[in-house]
Amino acid sequence: MRSACRVVISVGLVAALPLFAASQQTTAPQGRHWSIVVHGGAGVIERPDLGPKGDAAYRESLKKGIEAGAKVLDAGGSALDAVETVLKMFEDNPLFNAGHGAVFTSEGKNELDSSIMDGSNLKAGAVAGVTHTRHPISLARAVMEKSPYVMMAGPGTDAFAKSVGLEQVDPSFFFTEARWQSLVKQLQKEGKPVPPRPVGAPPPGAIDPVAFYDEPGDSRSHGTTGVVALDRSGNLAAGTSTGGLQGKMPGRVGDSPIIGAGTYASNQSCAVSATGSGEYFIRLGVAREICNLVRFKGMPIQQAADQVIHKELEDLHGDGGVIAITPDGQTAFSFNTPGMFRARLAEGGKLEVHIYKDEQDANQ
Ligand code: ASP
């Protein structure tokens, strides 16, 4: 399997070559280079759960996403634009627990959470419990740029999205058969009532692109998505988008839309996006905690991320992981679960796409 992984990664490298060649011909202003890191959730992600088809599909999705972000940065675009571009793609990809493909609440609905932060000015936007807006990450950005607020929740959030022209969809747009079956399985196992199949969902048995993917043993149903980026102007940004926890009570909000917990970005320290058991990430203020270790203790980003994930989070028995980046382009992955969907690409560098814990990340 390891060699199969390498093959997939090598194919990714070859496909990305024109991008690197193009970037090497361009002189970056102030000699700065862009860099981008993405995740697609952490959890009990093991080879038998994904199977070869699932494995390949996730790697391809991570590769396509990060390359789209890299294209934005390579053309001189902002870190913020790169973050939003990748997360919109992930929100439309049924493999990820965000947008179309999000997990269901115990009542069989999708309630979406998202946030974004601009490291250049500490502006941030966050939304919770979104039910009608196709791209929650764009809504989070609209809250940041077009409202006087940082965070919105509940029905007014979708109404605001509509008022600023963001695409509205019927809630059944977010439905996927694989997530539905996974919810049914979980509720039956827990002896809880199974809600009726959502109105507007395709009939059972309809072809579902994620049907090959049998949910693993943990009930969290990973697949939360996140991106951190550094642009050529030296600005950082971070964003996170999720459906939250499978089978959550309606109204439950995790760490993903909490600035400082699931998402944080400051040009003075770092940018972080988290995934995992959200309640612990909120209690520790994980994203900000990592950036504080960088800023006030002068820790390298990998050490700061490892200290928070492998020490502070583990001490509370929380699980999950983070991606992080600093203004000088250091990047980190850190997670305490069997896997985290992750990828990293820096200007002039090699594309890394990894899933399992035993795949060695470059600087670890
Ligand atoms: N952190 C997310 C939440 O608690 C879930 C996840 O990342 O898997 O809502």
mmCIF file of C-alpha atoms and ligand atoms in Angstrom:
data_model
loop_
_atom_site.group_PDB
_atom_site.id
_atom_site.type_symbol
_atom_site.label_atom_id
_atom_site.label_comp_id
_atom_site.label_asym_id
_atom_site.label_seq_id
_atom_site.Cartn_x
_atom_site.Cartn_y
_atom_site.Cartn_z
ATOM 1 C CA MET A 1 0.000 0.000 0.000
ATOM 2 C CA ARG A 2 2.882 2.344 0.808
ATOM 3 C CA SER A 3 4.264 1.904 -2.675
ATOM 4 C CA ALA A 4 0.776 2.440 -4.104
ATOM 5 C CA CYS A 5 0.620 5.686 -2.139
ATOM 6 C CA ARG A 6 3.960 6.728 -3.586
ATOM 7 C CA VAL A 7 2.722 6.004 -7.086
ATOM 8 C CA VAL A 8 -0.293 8.248 -6.538
ATOM 9 C CA ILE A 9 1.900 10.980 -5.114
ATOM 10 C CA SER A 10 4.389 10.702 -7.994
ATOM 11 C CA VAL A 11 1.556 10.991 -10.488
ATOM 12 C CA GLY A 12 0.486 14.108 -8.602
ATOM 13 C CA LEU A 13 3.991 15.521 -8.868
ATOM 14 C CA VAL A 14 4.198 14.980 -12.586
ATOM 15 C CA ALA A 15 0.775 16.577 -13.064
ATOM 16 C CA ALA A 16 1.822 19.583 -11.015
ATOM 17 C CA LEU A 17 5.104 20.181 -12.839
ATOM 18 C CA PRO A 18 3.866 22.877 -15.233
ATOM 19 C CA LEU A 19 2.726 24.879 -12.218
ATOM 20 C CA PHE A 20 6.185 24.720 -10.631
ATOM 21 C CA ALA A 21 7.875 25.564 -13.903
ATOM 22 C CA ALA A 22 5.620 28.588 -14.293
ATOM 23 C CA SER A 23 6.234 29.705 -10.738
ATOM 24 C CA GLN A 24 9.994 29.506 -11.146
ATOM 25 C CA GLN A 25 9.902 31.903 -14.088
ATOM 26 C CA THR A 26 8.123 34.554 -12.046
ATOM 27 C CA THR A 27 9.973 36.806 -9.670
ATOM 28 C CA ALA A 28 8.077 36.966 -6.410
ATOM 29 C CA PRO A 29 7.679 40.492 -5.036
ATOM 30 C CA GLN A 30 9.940 41.029 -2.013
ATOM 31 C CA GLY A 31 11.424 37.585 -2.718
ATOM 32 C CA ARG A 32 8.538 35.895 -0.891
ATOM 33 C CA HIS A 33 7.206 32.509 -1.878
ATOM 34 C CA TRP A 34 3.672 31.223 -1.476
ATOM 35 C CA SER A 35 2.766 28.092 0.409
ATOM 36 C CA ILE A 36 -0.468 26.217 1.115
ATOM 37 C CA VAL A 37 -1.583 23.341 3.345
ATOM 38 C CA VAL A 38 -4.975 21.597 3.330
ATOM 39 C CA HIS A 39 -6.757 18.973 5.397
ATOM 40 C CA GLY A 40 -9.865 16.891 4.812
ATOM 41 C CA GLY A 41 -10.460 15.742 8.374
ATOM 42 C CA ALA A 42 -8.798 13.479 10.938
ATOM 43 C CA GLY A 43 -10.072 10.340 12.622
ATOM 44 C CA VAL A 44 -10.076 6.572 12.523
ATOM 45 C CA ILE A 45 -9.042 6.507 8.888
ATOM 46 C CA GLU A 46 -7.457 3.170 8.051
ATOM 47 C CA ARG A 47 -6.640 1.413 4.801
ATOM 48 C CA PRO A 48 -9.345 -1.284 5.075
ATOM 49 C CA ASP A 49 -12.002 1.391 5.675
ATOM 50 C CA LEU A 50 -11.160 3.368 2.574
ATOM 51 C CA GLY A 51 -10.182 0.504 0.275
ATOM 52 C CA PRO A 52 -8.051 1.222 -2.820
ATOM 53 C CA LYS A 53 -10.836 3.162 -4.571
ATOM 54 C CA GLY A 54 -11.581 5.364 -1.573
ATOM 55 C CA ASP A 55 -7.883 5.922 -0.973
ATOM 56 C CA ALA A 56 -7.313 7.032 -4.565
ATOM 57 C CA ALA A 57 -10.431 9.209 -4.638
ATOM 58 C CA TYR A 58 -9.427 11.125 -1.507
ATOM 59 C CA ARG A 59 -5.866 11.639 -2.750
ATOM 60 C CA GLU A 60 -7.131 12.911 -6.080
ATOM 61 C CA SER A 61 -9.557 15.300 -4.350
ATOM 62 C CA LEU A 62 -6.849 16.662 -2.044
ATOM 63 C CA LYS A 63 -4.510 17.105 -5.014
ATOM 64 C CA LYS A 64 -7.117 18.914 -7.123
ATOM 65 C CA GLY A 65 -8.041 21.174 -4.229
ATOM 66 C CA ILE A 66 -4.516 22.167 -3.315
ATOM 67 C CA GLU A 67 -3.570 22.731 -6.945
ATOM 68 C CA ALA A 68 -6.519 25.095 -7.352
ATOM 69 C CA GLY A 69 -5.311 27.048 -4.314
ATOM 70 C CA ALA A 70 -1.746 27.018 -5.614
ATOM 71 C CA LYS A 71 -2.933 28.434 -8.935
ATOM 72 C CA VAL A 72 -4.523 31.388 -7.159
ATOM 73 C CA LEU A 73 -1.342 32.048 -5.179
ATOM 74 C CA ASP A 74 0.913 31.534 -8.186
ATOM 75 C CA ALA A 75 -1.013 34.192 -10.103
ATOM 76 C CA GLY A 76 -0.327 36.635 -7.258
ATOM 77 C CA GLY A 77 -3.720 36.104 -5.559
ATOM 78 C CA SER A 78 -4.261 36.525 -1.843
ATOM 79 C CA ALA A 79 -4.056 33.831 0.810
ATOM 80 C CA LEU A 80 -7.696 34.604 1.593
ATOM 81 C CA ASP A 81 -8.756 33.934 -2.014
ATOM 82 C CA ALA A 82 -6.765 30.695 -2.063
ATOM 83 C CA VAL A 83 -8.416 29.492 1.159
ATOM 84 C CA GLU A 84 -11.904 30.267 -0.133
ATOM 85 C CA THR A 85 -11.234 28.698 -3.554
ATOM 86 C CA VAL A 86 -10.101 25.365 -2.102
ATOM 87 C CA LEU A 87 -12.844 25.191 0.517
ATOM 88 C CA LYS A 88 -15.552 25.881 -2.051
ATOM 89 C CA MET A 89 -14.263 22.893 -4.026
ATOM 90 C CA PHE A 90 -14.220 20.703 -0.927
ATOM 91 C CA GLU A 91 -17.737 21.872 -0.008
ATOM 92 C CA ASP A 92 -18.953 20.648 -3.406
ATOM 93 C CA ASN A 93 -17.087 17.334 -3.106
ATOM 94 C CA PRO A 94 -19.275 14.581 -1.592
ATOM 95 C CA LEU A 95 -16.234 12.867 -0.067
ATOM 96 C CA PHE A 96 -15.820 15.598 2.521
ATOM 97 C CA ASN A 97 -17.938 16.446 5.532
ATOM 98 C CA ALA A 98 -18.674 19.991 4.380
ATOM 99 C CA GLY A 99 -21.381 21.396 2.097
ATOM 100 C CA HIS A 100 -22.655 18.621 -0.232
ATOM 101 C CA GLY A 101 -21.617 15.455 1.631
ATOM 102 C CA ALA A 102 -21.949 16.861 5.140
ATOM 103 C CA VAL A 103 -22.980 14.561 7.982
ATOM 104 C CA PHE A 104 -26.512 14.635 9.395
ATOM 105 C CA THR A 105 -27.820 15.694 12.780
ATOM 106 C CA SER A 106 -29.787 13.193 14.880
ATOM 107 C CA GLU A 107 -32.898 14.628 13.204
ATOM 108 C CA GLY A 108 -31.582 13.942 9.699
ATOM 109 C CA LYS A 109 -30.690 17.517 8.731
ATOM 110 C CA ASN A 110 -27.431 19.157 7.639
ATOM 111 C CA GLU A 111 -26.280 22.078 9.780
ATOM 112 C CA LEU A 112 -23.086 23.572 8.409
ATOM 113 C CA ASP A 113 -20.377 25.515 10.251
ATOM 114 C CA SER A 114 -17.536 27.534 8.757
ATOM 115 C CA SER A 115 -15.032 30.291 9.475
ATOM 116 C CA ILE A 116 -12.269 32.289 7.816
ATOM 117 C CA MET A 117 -9.596 34.643 9.131
ATOM 118 C CA ASP A 118 -7.303 37.197 7.499
ATOM 119 C CA GLY A 119 -3.899 37.230 9.184
ATOM 120 C CA SER A 120 -3.024 40.672 7.822
ATOM 121 C CA ASN A 121 -5.611 42.530 9.903
ATOM 122 C CA LEU A 122 -7.108 39.938 12.280
ATOM 123 C CA LYS A 123 -10.486 40.294 10.593
ATOM 124 C CA ALA A 124 -12.590 37.148 10.800
ATOM 125 C CA GLY A 125 -15.986 35.791 9.805
ATOM 126 C CA ALA A 126 -17.839 32.723 11.071
ATOM 127 C CA VAL A 127 -21.207 31.032 10.572
ATOM 128 C CA ALA A 128 -22.976 28.215 12.404
ATOM 129 C CA GLY A 129 -26.056 26.144 11.607
ATOM 130 C CA VAL A 130 -26.218 27.083 7.917
ATOM 131 C CA THR A 131 -28.925 25.109 6.071
ATOM 132 C CA HIS A 132 -29.498 26.761 2.674
ATOM 133 C CA THR A 133 -26.247 28.379 1.522
ATOM 134 C CA ARG A 134 -24.273 26.281 -0.935
ATOM 135 C CA HIS A 135 -20.873 27.584 0.177
ATOM 136 C CA PRO A 136 -20.664 28.273 3.908
ATOM 137 C CA ILE A 137 -17.040 29.426 3.560
ATOM 138 C CA SER A 138 -18.140 32.247 1.244
ATOM 139 C CA LEU A 139 -20.815 33.151 3.762
ATOM 140 C CA ALA A 140 -18.195 33.301 6.528
ATOM 141 C CA ARG A 141 -16.165 35.598 4.288
ATOM 142 C CA ALA A 142 -19.228 37.763 3.624
ATOM 143 C CA VAL A 143 -19.806 38.104 7.378
ATOM 144 C CA MET A 144 -16.194 39.283 7.668
ATOM 145 C CA GLU A 145 -16.295 41.690 4.734
ATOM 146 C CA LYS A 146 -19.909 42.797 4.436
ATOM 147 C CA SER A 147 -21.230 42.894 7.994
ATOM 148 C CA PRO A 148 -20.034 44.572 11.173
ATOM 149 C CA TYR A 149 -19.947 41.152 12.896
ATOM 150 C CA VAL A 150 -17.579 38.253 13.328
ATOM 151 C CA MET A 151 -20.086 35.462 13.884
ATOM 152 C CA MET A 152 -23.659 34.682 12.834
ATOM 153 C CA ALA A 153 -25.850 31.673 13.650
ATOM 154 C CA GLY A 154 -29.374 30.478 12.958
ATOM 155 C CA PRO A 155 -31.905 31.459 10.289
ATOM 156 C CA GLY A 156 -30.676 35.074 9.978
ATOM 157 C CA THR A 157 -27.406 33.684 8.642
ATOM 158 C CA ASP A 158 -28.908 32.183 5.473
ATOM 159 C CA ALA A 159 -31.076 35.294 5.080
ATOM 160 C CA PHE A 160 -27.923 37.417 5.153
ATOM 161 C CA ALA A 161 -26.333 35.113 2.550
ATOM 162 C CA LYS A 162 -29.305 35.644 0.266
ATOM 163 C CA SER A 163 -29.155 39.412 0.763
ATOM 164 C CA VAL A 164 -25.524 39.502 -0.395
ATOM 165 C CA GLY A 165 -26.267 37.300 -3.418
ATOM 166 C CA LEU A 166 -24.766 33.995 -2.289
ATOM 167 C CA GLU A 167 -26.264 30.906 -3.916
ATOM 168 C CA GLN A 168 -29.152 29.371 -1.969
ATOM 169 C CA VAL A 169 -30.059 25.693 -2.338
ATOM 170 C CA ASP A 170 -32.730 23.318 -1.115
ATOM 171 C CA PRO A 171 -31.387 21.486 1.973
ATOM 172 C CA SER A 172 -31.554 18.196 -0.002
ATOM 173 C CA PHE A 173 -28.619 19.561 -2.070
ATOM 174 C CA PHE A 174 -26.328 18.546 0.818
ATOM 175 C CA PHE A 175 -27.665 14.952 0.939
ATOM 176 C CA THR A 176 -25.482 11.956 0.094
ATOM 177 C CA GLU A 177 -26.556 8.333 0.441
ATOM 178 C CA ALA A 178 -23.309 7.292 2.130
ATOM 179 C CA ARG A 179 -23.692 9.870 4.927
ATOM 180 C CA TRP A 180 -27.361 8.980 5.317
ATOM 181 C CA GLN A 181 -26.653 5.251 5.639
ATOM 182 C CA SER A 182 -23.882 6.038 8.083
ATOM 183 C CA LEU A 183 -26.282 8.034 10.268
ATOM 184 C CA VAL A 184 -28.901 5.267 10.139
ATOM 185 C CA LYS A 185 -26.267 2.710 11.156
ATOM 186 C CA GLN A 186 -25.073 4.863 14.050
ATOM 187 C CA LEU A 187 -28.552 5.609 15.396
ATOM 188 C CA GLN A 188 -29.599 1.946 15.150
ATOM 189 C CA LYS A 189 -26.429 0.901 16.982
ATOM 190 C CA GLU A 190 -27.137 3.423 19.730
ATOM 191 C CA GLY A 191 -30.806 2.333 19.940
ATOM 192 C CA LYS A 192 -32.003 5.824 18.970
ATOM 193 C CA PRO A 193 -34.931 6.631 16.677
ATOM 194 C CA VAL A 194 -34.108 6.942 12.973
ATOM 195 C CA PRO A 195 -35.634 10.095 11.439
ATOM 196 C CA PRO A 196 -37.544 9.910 8.152
ATOM 197 C CA ARG A 197 -35.498 10.140 4.966
ATOM 198 C CA PRO A 198 -35.121 13.848 4.127
ATOM 199 C CA VAL A 199 -37.673 15.362 1.739
ATOM 200 C CA GLY A 200 -36.107 15.864 -1.687
ATOM 201 C CA ALA A 201 -33.391 13.224 -1.189
ATOM 202 C CA PRO A 202 -32.872 10.920 -4.186
ATOM 203 C CA PRO A 203 -34.618 7.541 -3.865
ATOM 204 C CA PRO A 204 -32.653 4.845 -2.021
ATOM 205 C CA GLY A 205 -30.416 2.891 -4.363
ATOM 206 C CA ALA A 206 -29.667 5.881 -6.600
ATOM 207 C CA ILE A 207 -26.037 5.984 -7.676
ATOM 208 C CA ASP A 208 -23.937 7.697 -5.058
ATOM 209 C CA PRO A 209 -20.340 8.589 -5.894
ATOM 210 C CA VAL A 210 -19.236 7.858 -2.341
ATOM 211 C CA ALA A 211 -21.056 4.550 -2.009
ATOM 212 C CA PHE A 212 -17.784 2.616 -2.062
ATOM 213 C CA TYR A 213 -16.732 4.252 1.135
ATOM 214 C CA ASP A 214 -17.841 2.257 4.147
ATOM 215 C CA GLU A 215 -17.793 4.437 7.239
ATOM 216 C CA PRO A 216 -15.111 3.490 9.730
ATOM 217 C CA GLY A 217 -15.623 2.568 13.361
ATOM 218 C CA ASP A 218 -15.754 6.007 14.904
ATOM 219 C CA SER A 219 -19.029 7.839 14.964
ATOM 220 C CA ARG A 220 -17.503 11.179 14.156
ATOM 221 C CA SER A 221 -17.520 10.664 10.410
ATOM 222 C CA HIS A 222 -14.460 12.672 9.611
ATOM 223 C CA GLY A 223 -14.100 14.794 6.525
ATOM 224 C CA THR A 224 -14.079 18.321 7.929
ATOM 225 C CA THR A 225 -12.068 20.541 5.611
ATOM 226 C CA GLY A 226 -9.500 23.250 6.273
ATOM 227 C CA VAL A 227 -6.893 25.342 4.489
ATOM 228 C CA VAL A 228 -4.050 27.617 5.597
ATOM 229 C CA ALA A 229 -2.078 29.705 3.120
ATOM 230 C CA LEU A 230 0.741 32.224 2.790
ATOM 231 C CA ASP A 231 0.729 34.528 -0.239
ATOM 232 C CA ARG A 232 3.545 36.388 -1.985
ATOM 233 C CA SER A 233 2.738 39.567 -0.069
ATOM 234 C CA GLY A 234 3.519 37.682 3.127
ATOM 235 C CA ASN A 235 -0.077 37.501 4.320
ATOM 236 C CA LEU A 236 -1.541 34.485 6.069
ATOM 237 C CA ALA A 237 -5.129 33.221 6.036
ATOM 238 C CA ALA A 238 -6.981 30.236 7.480
ATOM 239 C CA GLY A 239 -10.406 28.711 6.881
ATOM 240 C CA THR A 240 -12.406 25.690 8.041
ATOM 241 C CA SER A 241 -15.707 24.235 6.835
ATOM 242 C CA THR A 242 -17.682 21.288 8.214
ATOM 243 C CA GLY A 243 -20.982 19.545 8.804
ATOM 244 C CA GLY A 244 -19.780 18.923 12.363
ATOM 245 C CA LEU A 245 -20.316 15.641 14.178
ATOM 246 C CA GLN A 246 -22.562 12.929 12.796
ATOM 247 C CA GLY A 247 -25.698 12.462 14.869
ATOM 248 C CA LYS A 248 -25.136 15.750 16.734
ATOM 249 C CA MET A 249 -28.083 17.347 18.479
ATOM 250 C CA PRO A 250 -29.672 20.052 16.355
ATOM 251 C CA GLY A 251 -28.093 23.348 17.387
ATOM 252 C CA ARG A 252 -24.750 21.859 18.487
ATOM 253 C CA VAL A 253 -21.808 23.975 17.315
ATOM 254 C CA GLY A 254 -18.258 22.636 17.204
ATOM 255 C CA ASP A 255 -14.868 24.320 17.044
ATOM 256 C CA SER A 256 -14.751 24.876 13.277
ATOM 257 C CA PRO A 257 -16.563 28.239 13.323
ATOM 258 C CA ILE A 258 -14.963 29.347 16.595
ATOM 259 C CA ILE A 259 -12.156 31.816 15.941
ATOM 260 C CA GLY A 260 -9.184 30.805 18.071
ATOM 261 C CA ALA A 261 -10.365 27.191 18.412
ATOM 262 C CA GLY A 262 -10.840 25.691 14.923
ATOM 263 C CA THR A 263 -9.440 28.589 12.902
ATOM 264 C CA TYR A 264 -6.913 31.355 13.530
ATOM 265 C CA ALA A 265 -4.572 33.525 11.459
ATOM 266 C CA SER A 266 -2.189 36.302 12.396
ATOM 267 C CA ASN A 267 0.757 37.560 10.344
ATOM 268 C CA GLN A 268 2.580 37.930 13.658
ATOM 269 C CA SER A 269 2.561 34.234 14.441
ATOM 270 C CA CYS A 270 0.786 31.627 12.321
ATOM 271 C CA ALA A 271 -2.378 30.359 10.654
ATOM 272 C CA VAL A 272 -4.092 27.166 11.831
ATOM 273 C CA SER A 273 -7.105 25.061 10.837
ATOM 274 C CA ALA A 274 -8.201 22.219 13.102
ATOM 275 C CA THR A 275 -10.269 19.044 12.872
ATOM 276 C CA GLY A 276 -11.340 16.621 15.572
ATOM 277 C CA SER A 277 -13.490 16.352 18.668
ATOM 278 C CA GLY A 278 -14.590 19.969 18.629
ATOM 279 C CA GLU A 279 -15.536 20.359 22.270
ATOM 280 C CA TYR A 280 -11.898 19.785 23.319
ATOM 281 C CA PHE A 281 -10.582 22.131 20.664
ATOM 282 C CA ILE A 282 -12.900 24.848 21.954
ATOM 283 C CA ARG A 283 -11.897 24.313 25.569
ATOM 284 C CA LEU A 284 -8.203 24.557 24.701
ATOM 285 C CA GLY A 285 -8.532 27.319 22.126
ATOM 286 C CA VAL A 286 -6.274 25.076 20.030
ATOM 287 C CA ALA A 287 -5.608 27.304 17.012
ATOM 288 C CA ARG A 288 -4.771 30.396 19.055
ATOM 289 C CA GLU A 289 -2.820 28.350 21.595
ATOM 290 C CA ILE A 290 -0.493 27.104 18.842
ATOM 291 C CA CYS A 291 0.016 30.630 17.496
ATOM 292 C CA ASN A 292 0.732 31.935 20.986
ATOM 293 C CA LEU A 293 3.465 29.327 21.466
ATOM 294 C CA VAL A 294 5.007 30.503 18.197
ATOM 295 C CA ARG A 295 4.702 34.180 19.036
ATOM 296 C CA PHE A 296 5.508 34.317 22.725
ATOM 297 C CA LYS A 297 7.722 31.253 23.195
ATOM 298 C CA GLY A 298 9.437 31.427 19.811
ATOM 299 C CA MET A 299 8.649 27.752 19.120
ATOM 300 C CA PRO A 300 9.017 26.323 15.618
ATOM 301 C CA ILE A 301 5.536 25.639 14.237
ATOM 302 C CA GLN A 302 5.886 21.840 14.261
ATOM 303 C CA GLN A 303 6.890 21.836 17.918
ATOM 304 C CA ALA A 304 4.064 24.209 18.877
ATOM 305 C CA ALA A 305 1.483 22.121 17.027
ATOM 306 C CA ASP A 306 2.802 18.867 18.521
ATOM 307 C CA GLN A 307 2.792 20.307 22.030
ATOM 308 C CA VAL A 308 -0.875 21.281 21.771
ATOM 309 C CA ILE A 309 -2.056 18.119 19.980
ATOM 310 C CA HIS A 310 0.106 15.466 21.636
ATOM 311 C CA LYS A 311 0.268 17.001 25.096
ATOM 312 C CA GLU A 312 -2.584 19.382 25.887
ATOM 313 C CA LEU A 313 -5.279 17.716 23.743
ATOM 314 C CA GLU A 314 -4.234 14.197 24.701
ATOM 315 C CA ASP A 315 -4.197 15.098 28.413
ATOM 316 C CA LEU A 316 -7.921 15.889 28.028
ATOM 317 C CA HIS A 317 -8.439 12.691 25.953
ATOM 318 C CA GLY A 318 -9.415 14.733 22.907
ATOM 319 C CA ASP A 319 -8.502 13.608 19.416
ATOM 320 C CA GLY A 320 -7.912 15.216 16.051
ATOM 321 C CA GLY A 321 -5.325 17.303 14.308
ATOM 322 C CA VAL A 322 -4.228 20.599 12.805
ATOM 323 C CA ILE A 323 -2.496 22.106 9.803
ATOM 324 C CA ALA A 324 -0.414 25.236 10.334
ATOM 325 C CA ILE A 325 1.807 27.746 8.532
ATOM 326 C CA THR A 326 4.002 30.680 9.554
ATOM 327 C CA PRO A 327 4.810 33.974 7.761
ATOM 328 C CA ASP A 328 8.255 32.598 6.846
ATOM 329 C CA GLY A 329 6.672 29.558 5.203
ATOM 330 C CA GLN A 330 7.239 26.847 7.821
ATOM 331 C CA THR A 331 4.366 24.383 7.751
ATOM 332 C CA ALA A 332 3.155 21.613 10.048
ATOM 333 C CA PHE A 333 0.748 18.695 10.282
ATOM 334 C CA SER A 334 0.043 17.296 13.725
ATOM 335 C CA PHE A 335 -2.625 14.730 14.663
ATOM 336 C CA ASN A 336 -3.174 11.994 17.230
ATOM 337 C CA THR A 337 -5.592 9.855 15.208
ATOM 338 C CA PRO A 338 -4.811 6.937 12.852
ATOM 339 C CA GLY A 339 -5.138 9.264 9.897
ATOM 340 C CA MET A 340 -5.664 12.787 8.627
ATOM 341 C CA PHE A 341 -6.392 13.630 4.992
ATOM 342 C CA ARG A 342 -3.689 16.184 4.269
ATOM 343 C CA ALA A 343 -1.639 17.852 1.545
ATOM 344 C CA ARG A 344 1.005 20.524 1.312
ATOM 345 C CA LEU A 345 2.606 22.475 -1.532
ATOM 346 C CA ALA A 346 5.072 25.376 -1.530
ATOM 347 C CA GLU A 347 6.217 27.468 -4.463
ATOM 348 C CA GLY A 348 8.995 25.564 -6.213
ATOM 349 C CA GLY A 349 8.490 22.570 -3.901
ATOM 350 C CA LYS A 350 7.066 19.060 -4.084
ATOM 351 C CA LEU A 351 3.420 18.189 -3.629
ATOM 352 C CA GLU A 352 2.818 16.002 -0.577
ATOM 353 C CA VAL A 353 -0.484 14.132 -0.264
ATOM 354 C CA HIS A 354 -0.874 11.827 2.735
ATOM 355 C CA ILE A 355 -3.667 10.054 4.591
ATOM 356 C CA TYR A 356 -2.370 7.581 7.180
ATOM 357 C CA LYS A 357 -0.203 8.102 10.216
ATOM 358 C CA ASP A 358 2.553 5.823 8.871
ATOM 359 C CA GLU A 359 3.128 8.002 5.796
ATOM 360 C CA GLN A 360 6.094 10.135 6.726
ATOM 361 C CA ASP A 361 5.486 13.876 6.365
ATOM 362 C CA ALA A 362 8.570 15.683 5.059
ATOM 363 C CA ASN A 363 9.677 17.632 8.126
ATOM 364 C CA GLN A 364 8.748 15.133 10.828
HETATM 365 N N1 ASP B 1 -14.205 19.584 14.584
HETATM 366 C C1 ASP B 1 -15.469 19.271 13.974
HETATM 367 C C2 ASP B 1 -16.570 19.526 14.981
HETATM 368 O O1 ASP B 1 -16.377 19.241 16.142
HETATM 369 C C3 ASP B 1 -15.582 17.867 13.483
HETATM 370 C C4 ASP B 1 -14.373 17.295 12.800
HETATM 371 O O2 ASP B 1 -13.401 18.013 12.571
HETATM 372 O O3 ASP B 1 -14.376 16.101 12.457
HETATM 373 O O4 ASP B 1 -17.621 19.957 14.585
#
